[in-house]
Every structure is written in C-alpha cells, then in structure tokens.
Amino acid sequence: MENNEDNYLMISGIQHYEFCKRQWALIHIEQQWFENVKTVEGSNLHNKADNPHIREKRNDKIIVRSMAVKSTSLEITGVCDVVEFIQNSNGVWLDKEEDYYQVCPVEYKRGRPKQDHADILQMAAQAVCLEEMFLTTIEKGYIFYGEKKERLEVLLSDDIRNELRKTVQDMHQMYKKRLTPKVKTGKHCKSCSLQSICLPDMLNKSSVKSYIERKIAE
Ligand code: SF4
C-alpha cells in the first residue's frame, strides 16, 4: 500500500470523528475551524501539558511532553500530551539513559470521562504510534481528566485495538473521497464549535425537502 505522509490523518481528529463525522470532515477535510469556549478551555489545559519542561526526570520515571508521533501502519500522526518512560527491565533500551524503560502515553482532557470511546481511541492511537517508534508493546495508557483531576487507566485490549483500526480505516476512506457527510443532528449540536458553518437546522430542513421530493416522485 502506498504510504504517503501527506495523507496521514491527525490523531486529534479521532475525537471529532467520534463526536460527529460531519464535524470531523468540516475540520479535517474542509479545514474549517471556529473556536468556542470549550475548545479554548481545552487548549488551556493542553497548554499546561505543553509547558516548557519538555523532559523531566523524577526518580524512576522520565516525563516527556509534546512528543510528536506517527504510525506507518495506520497512517496517522499527532502529538502526545505526555509520554512517561518508567524504568523496567521488561521495557525498551534507551541509549541516553543506559537502561530499560516501559513506554506509557498519558492524554490530558478537559471535563470528565465520556460515554463514547473517543478519548480511549485517541490514547490508543498514540500508543500504537509509540509501539511502532520504540519497537515495543504497550499494555496500558492513562487519560487525565481536568474537571475531576483524575487519572483513568486504560488497558489496550484487542477489542480497543480493533475498534481503533476500523475507525481509522473509515476515516481514511472518507478522507480519500473528500466526503462531508450529512448526519443526524441532535442535542450534541448545541455544544458543537462548528454550528455556524454546519447550520444543523438547514441540514434538517434539507432532509425534509428531500423527503417531500421523494414522496412527490413516488
Ligand atoms: S452542528 Fe451538529 S451536525 Fe453539524 S457538525 Fe456540529 S455536531 Fe455535527
């Protein structure tokens, strides 16, 4: 399969795709982006993760912030908020440290754990990138939720990995077709940063229009 890095998708897009496929397409295919309060708050939290101490050593742990990662198998790329390297004889050899370390991604999120798998898939995507880059296996990662200041441990099971693979494949297909889909609108549209360009009410109206047109044609 052709592996052109120009076609790599942003890992951060997984959360948009899980929230609404149309939102993802508007941002990542049509390159539309309007910040609302939530995205600004979200970036503030990320700024904390992006603080100037890019690399910090604490006892048996090395903490690296804002690490760029990519996966050639999934054709995705992004930046990990935090990657922890924990001293462990079963880990990977780090030349600079002259020791073995286990690799563990930590994703920072505003708010609290969600009903869907968006955050888990995003963290799993980072883990797959790190596995390929460090030639290792990562069994778990963490998601830190800002609202509750709580760190959730996530095991990277086969189910999660399969769900990630399927999601990313679907995203690539939509991206190749440059398709911005029409979707079902709902309560979630109220918190969407792209309401003003998506015009969800118009989406509903056009469905009614096409429904009437279909009925007339029958
Ligand atoms: S307004 Fe609703 S349908 Fe439109 S992009 Fe946002 S969430 Fe999706």
Coordinates of C-alpha atoms and ligand atoms in Angstrom, one line a residue:
M1 CA 0.0 0.0 0.0
E2 CA 1.2 3.5 -0.9
N3 CA 2.5 5.2 2.3
N4 CA 2.5 9.0 1.6
E5 CA 2.8 11.0 4.8
D6 CA 0.8 13.9 3.1
N7 CA -2.2 11.6 3.6
Y8 CA -1.6 10.9 7.2
L9 CA -4.6 11.8 9.4
M10 CA -4.4 13.8 12.6
I11 CA -4.8 11.7 15.8
S12 CA -6.6 14.6 17.4
G13 CA -9.3 14.2 14.7
I14 CA -10.5 10.9 16.2
Q15 CA -12.4 12.8 18.9
H16 CA -14.0 15.0 16.3
Y17 CA -14.9 11.9 14.2
E18 CA -16.4 10.1 17.2
F19 CA -18.4 13.2 18.3
C20 CA -19.8 13.8 14.8
K21 CA -18.5 12.6 11.4
R22 CA -19.6 15.9 9.8
Q23 CA -17.7 17.9 12.3
W24 CA -14.6 15.9 11.6
A25 CA -15.0 16.4 7.9
L26 CA -15.6 20.1 8.2
I27 CA -12.4 20.5 10.3
H28 CA -10.1 18.0 8.7
I29 CA -11.3 17.8 5.1
E30 CA -12.7 21.3 4.6
Q31 CA -10.2 22.9 7.1
Q32 CA -13.0 24.9 8.8
W33 CA -12.3 25.8 12.4
F34 CA -14.1 28.2 14.8
E35 CA -13.0 28.2 18.4
N36 CA -15.7 28.2 21.0
V37 CA -15.4 28.3 24.8
K38 CA -14.9 24.6 25.1
T39 CA -12.1 24.4 22.6
V40 CA -10.4 27.4 24.2
E41 CA -10.7 25.7 27.7
G42 CA -9.4 22.5 26.2
S43 CA -6.4 24.3 24.7
N44 CA -5.6 25.9 28.0
L45 CA -5.5 22.5 29.7
H46 CA -3.2 21.3 26.8
N47 CA -1.0 24.4 27.4
K48 CA -0.3 23.0 30.8
A49 CA 0.7 19.7 29.3
D50 CA 2.7 21.7 26.8
N51 CA 4.7 23.6 29.5
P52 CA 8.3 24.4 28.8
H53 CA 9.7 21.5 30.8
I54 CA 9.7 19.2 27.8
R55 CA 11.6 16.5 29.5
E56 CA 11.8 15.9 33.2
K57 CA 13.2 13.1 35.3
R58 CA 11.6 12.1 38.6
N59 CA 13.1 9.1 40.4
D60 CA 12.5 6.0 38.1
K61 CA 10.4 8.0 35.7
I62 CA 11.2 10.2 32.7
I63 CA 8.3 12.5 31.6
V64 CA 8.3 13.8 28.1
R65 CA 5.8 16.4 27.0
S66 CA 4.5 17.3 23.5
M67 CA 6.1 14.3 21.8
A68 CA 5.5 14.1 18.0
V69 CA 4.4 10.6 17.0
K70 CA 3.3 8.7 13.9
S71 CA 2.3 5.3 12.8
T72 CA 3.0 4.0 9.3
S73 CA 0.6 1.1 9.7
L74 CA -2.4 3.3 10.5
E75 CA -1.1 6.4 8.6
I76 CA -1.8 8.7 11.4
T77 CA 0.3 11.4 13.2
G78 CA 0.0 13.7 16.1
V79 CA 1.5 15.0 19.3
C80 CA 1.3 13.1 22.7
D81 CA 0.5 15.4 25.6
V82 CA 2.7 13.4 27.9
V83 CA 4.7 10.2 27.5
E84 CA 6.1 8.5 30.6
F85 CA 9.1 6.3 30.5
I86 CA 9.2 4.1 33.6
Q87 CA 12.3 2.2 34.5
N88 CA 11.6 -1.5 34.0
S89 CA 13.8 -4.4 32.9
N90 CA 11.0 -5.6 30.5
G91 CA 10.9 -2.2 28.7
V92 CA 12.9 -0.8 25.8
W93 CA 16.6 0.2 25.9
L94 CA 17.1 3.9 26.0
D95 CA 20.7 4.7 24.9
K96 CA 20.8 8.1 26.6
E97 CA 19.7 6.6 30.0
E98 CA 21.6 3.4 29.6
D99 CA 18.7 1.5 31.0
Y100 CA 15.3 -0.2 30.1
Y101 CA 12.1 1.8 30.3
Q102 CA 8.4 1.0 29.7
V103 CA 6.6 3.5 27.5
C104 CA 3.2 4.8 28.6
P105 CA 1.1 7.6 26.9
V106 CA -0.9 10.0 29.1
E107 CA -3.6 12.1 27.3
Y108 CA -5.0 15.2 29.0
K109 CA -8.7 16.1 28.7
R110 CA -10.9 18.9 29.9
G111 CA -14.1 17.6 31.6
R112 CA -14.9 14.1 32.7
P113 CA -14.9 10.6 31.2
K114 CA -17.3 10.4 28.2
Q115 CA -19.9 7.8 27.3
D116 CA -18.2 7.1 24.0
H117 CA -14.7 5.7 23.3
A118 CA -13.3 8.9 21.7
D119 CA -10.7 9.6 24.4
I120 CA -9.7 6.0 24.7
L121 CA -9.3 5.6 20.9
Q122 CA -7.2 8.8 20.8
M123 CA -4.9 7.5 23.5
A124 CA -4.8 4.0 21.9
A125 CA -3.7 5.7 18.6
Q126 CA -0.9 7.4 20.4
A127 CA 0.1 4.0 22.0
V128 CA 0.2 2.3 18.6
C129 CA 2.5 5.1 17.2
L130 CA 4.8 4.7 20.2
E131 CA 4.8 0.9 19.8
E132 CA 6.0 1.3 16.2
M133 CA 8.5 4.0 17.1
F134 CA 10.1 2.2 20.0
L135 CA 9.5 -1.3 18.7
T136 CA 7.7 -2.3 21.9
T137 CA 4.3 -3.4 23.2
I138 CA 2.3 -1.0 25.4
E139 CA -0.2 -2.7 27.6
K140 CA -1.9 0.4 29.1
G141 CA -2.1 4.1 29.0
Y142 CA -3.8 6.8 31.0
I143 CA -6.3 9.6 30.4
F144 CA -6.1 12.6 32.8
Y145 CA -9.5 14.4 33.3
G146 CA -9.1 18.0 34.2
E147 CA -12.5 18.5 35.8
K148 CA -12.1 15.7 38.4
K149 CA -8.3 15.8 38.4
E150 CA -8.5 12.0 37.9
R151 CA -6.3 9.7 36.0
L152 CA -8.0 6.8 34.3
E153 CA -6.1 3.7 33.5
V154 CA -7.0 2.1 30.1
L155 CA -5.9 -1.4 29.1
L156 CA -5.1 -1.6 25.4
S157 CA -7.1 -4.7 24.7
D158 CA -7.6 -6.4 21.3
D159 CA -11.1 -5.0 21.2
I160 CA -9.8 -1.5 21.6
R161 CA -7.1 -2.0 19.0
N162 CA -9.6 -3.5 16.5
E163 CA -12.0 -0.6 17.1
L164 CA -9.2 1.9 16.5
R165 CA -8.1 0.2 13.3
K166 CA -11.7 0.1 12.0
T167 CA -12.3 3.8 12.9
V168 CA -9.1 5.0 11.3
Q169 CA -9.8 2.9 8.1
D170 CA -13.3 4.5 7.9
M171 CA -11.7 8.0 8.4
H172 CA -9.2 7.3 5.6
Q173 CA -12.0 6.2 3.2
M174 CA -14.0 9.3 3.9
Y175 CA -10.9 11.5 3.5
K176 CA -10.0 9.9 0.2
K177 CA -13.5 10.7 -1.1
R178 CA -13.3 14.2 0.4
L179 CA -16.7 13.5 1.7
T180 CA -18.5 15.8 4.1
P181 CA -21.4 13.7 5.2
K182 CA -24.9 14.8 6.2
V183 CA -25.6 13.4 9.6
K184 CA -28.4 13.2 12.2
T185 CA -28.5 16.4 14.2
G186 CA -29.2 16.3 17.9
K187 CA -28.6 17.7 21.4
H188 CA -24.9 17.4 20.9
C189 CA -25.0 20.1 18.2
K190 CA -25.6 22.7 20.9
S191 CA -22.0 22.2 22.2
C192 CA -20.5 22.0 18.7
S193 CA -17.9 24.6 17.7
L194 CA -18.9 24.5 14.1
Q195 CA -22.7 25.2 14.4
S196 CA -22.4 28.5 12.5
I197 CA -20.9 26.8 9.4
C198 CA -22.6 23.5 9.6
L199 CA -26.1 25.0 10.1
P200 CA -27.7 21.9 11.6
D201 CA -31.2 23.4 11.2
M202 CA -30.6 23.6 7.5
L203 CA -29.4 20.0 7.5
N204 CA -32.8 19.0 9.0
K205 CA -34.7 21.2 6.5
S206 CA -32.9 19.7 3.6
S207 CA -33.8 16.2 4.8
V208 CA -37.4 17.3 5.0
K209 CA -37.1 18.8 1.5
S210 CA -35.6 15.6 0.1
Y211 CA -38.2 13.6 1.9
I212 CA -41.0 15.6 0.2
E213 CA -39.3 15.4 -3.1
R214 CA -39.0 11.6 -2.7
K215 CA -42.7 11.4 -1.8
I216 CA -43.7 13.5 -4.8
A217 CA -41.6 11.3 -7.1
E218 CA -43.2 8.1 -5.8
Ligands
SF4_1 S1 -23.7 21.2 14.3 FE1 -24.2 19.1 14.8 S2 -24.3 18.0 12.8 FE2 -23.2 20.0 12.5 S3 -21.1 19.4 12.7 FE3 -21.8 20.1 14.7 S4 -22.4 18.2 15.8 FE4 -22.3 17.7 13.6

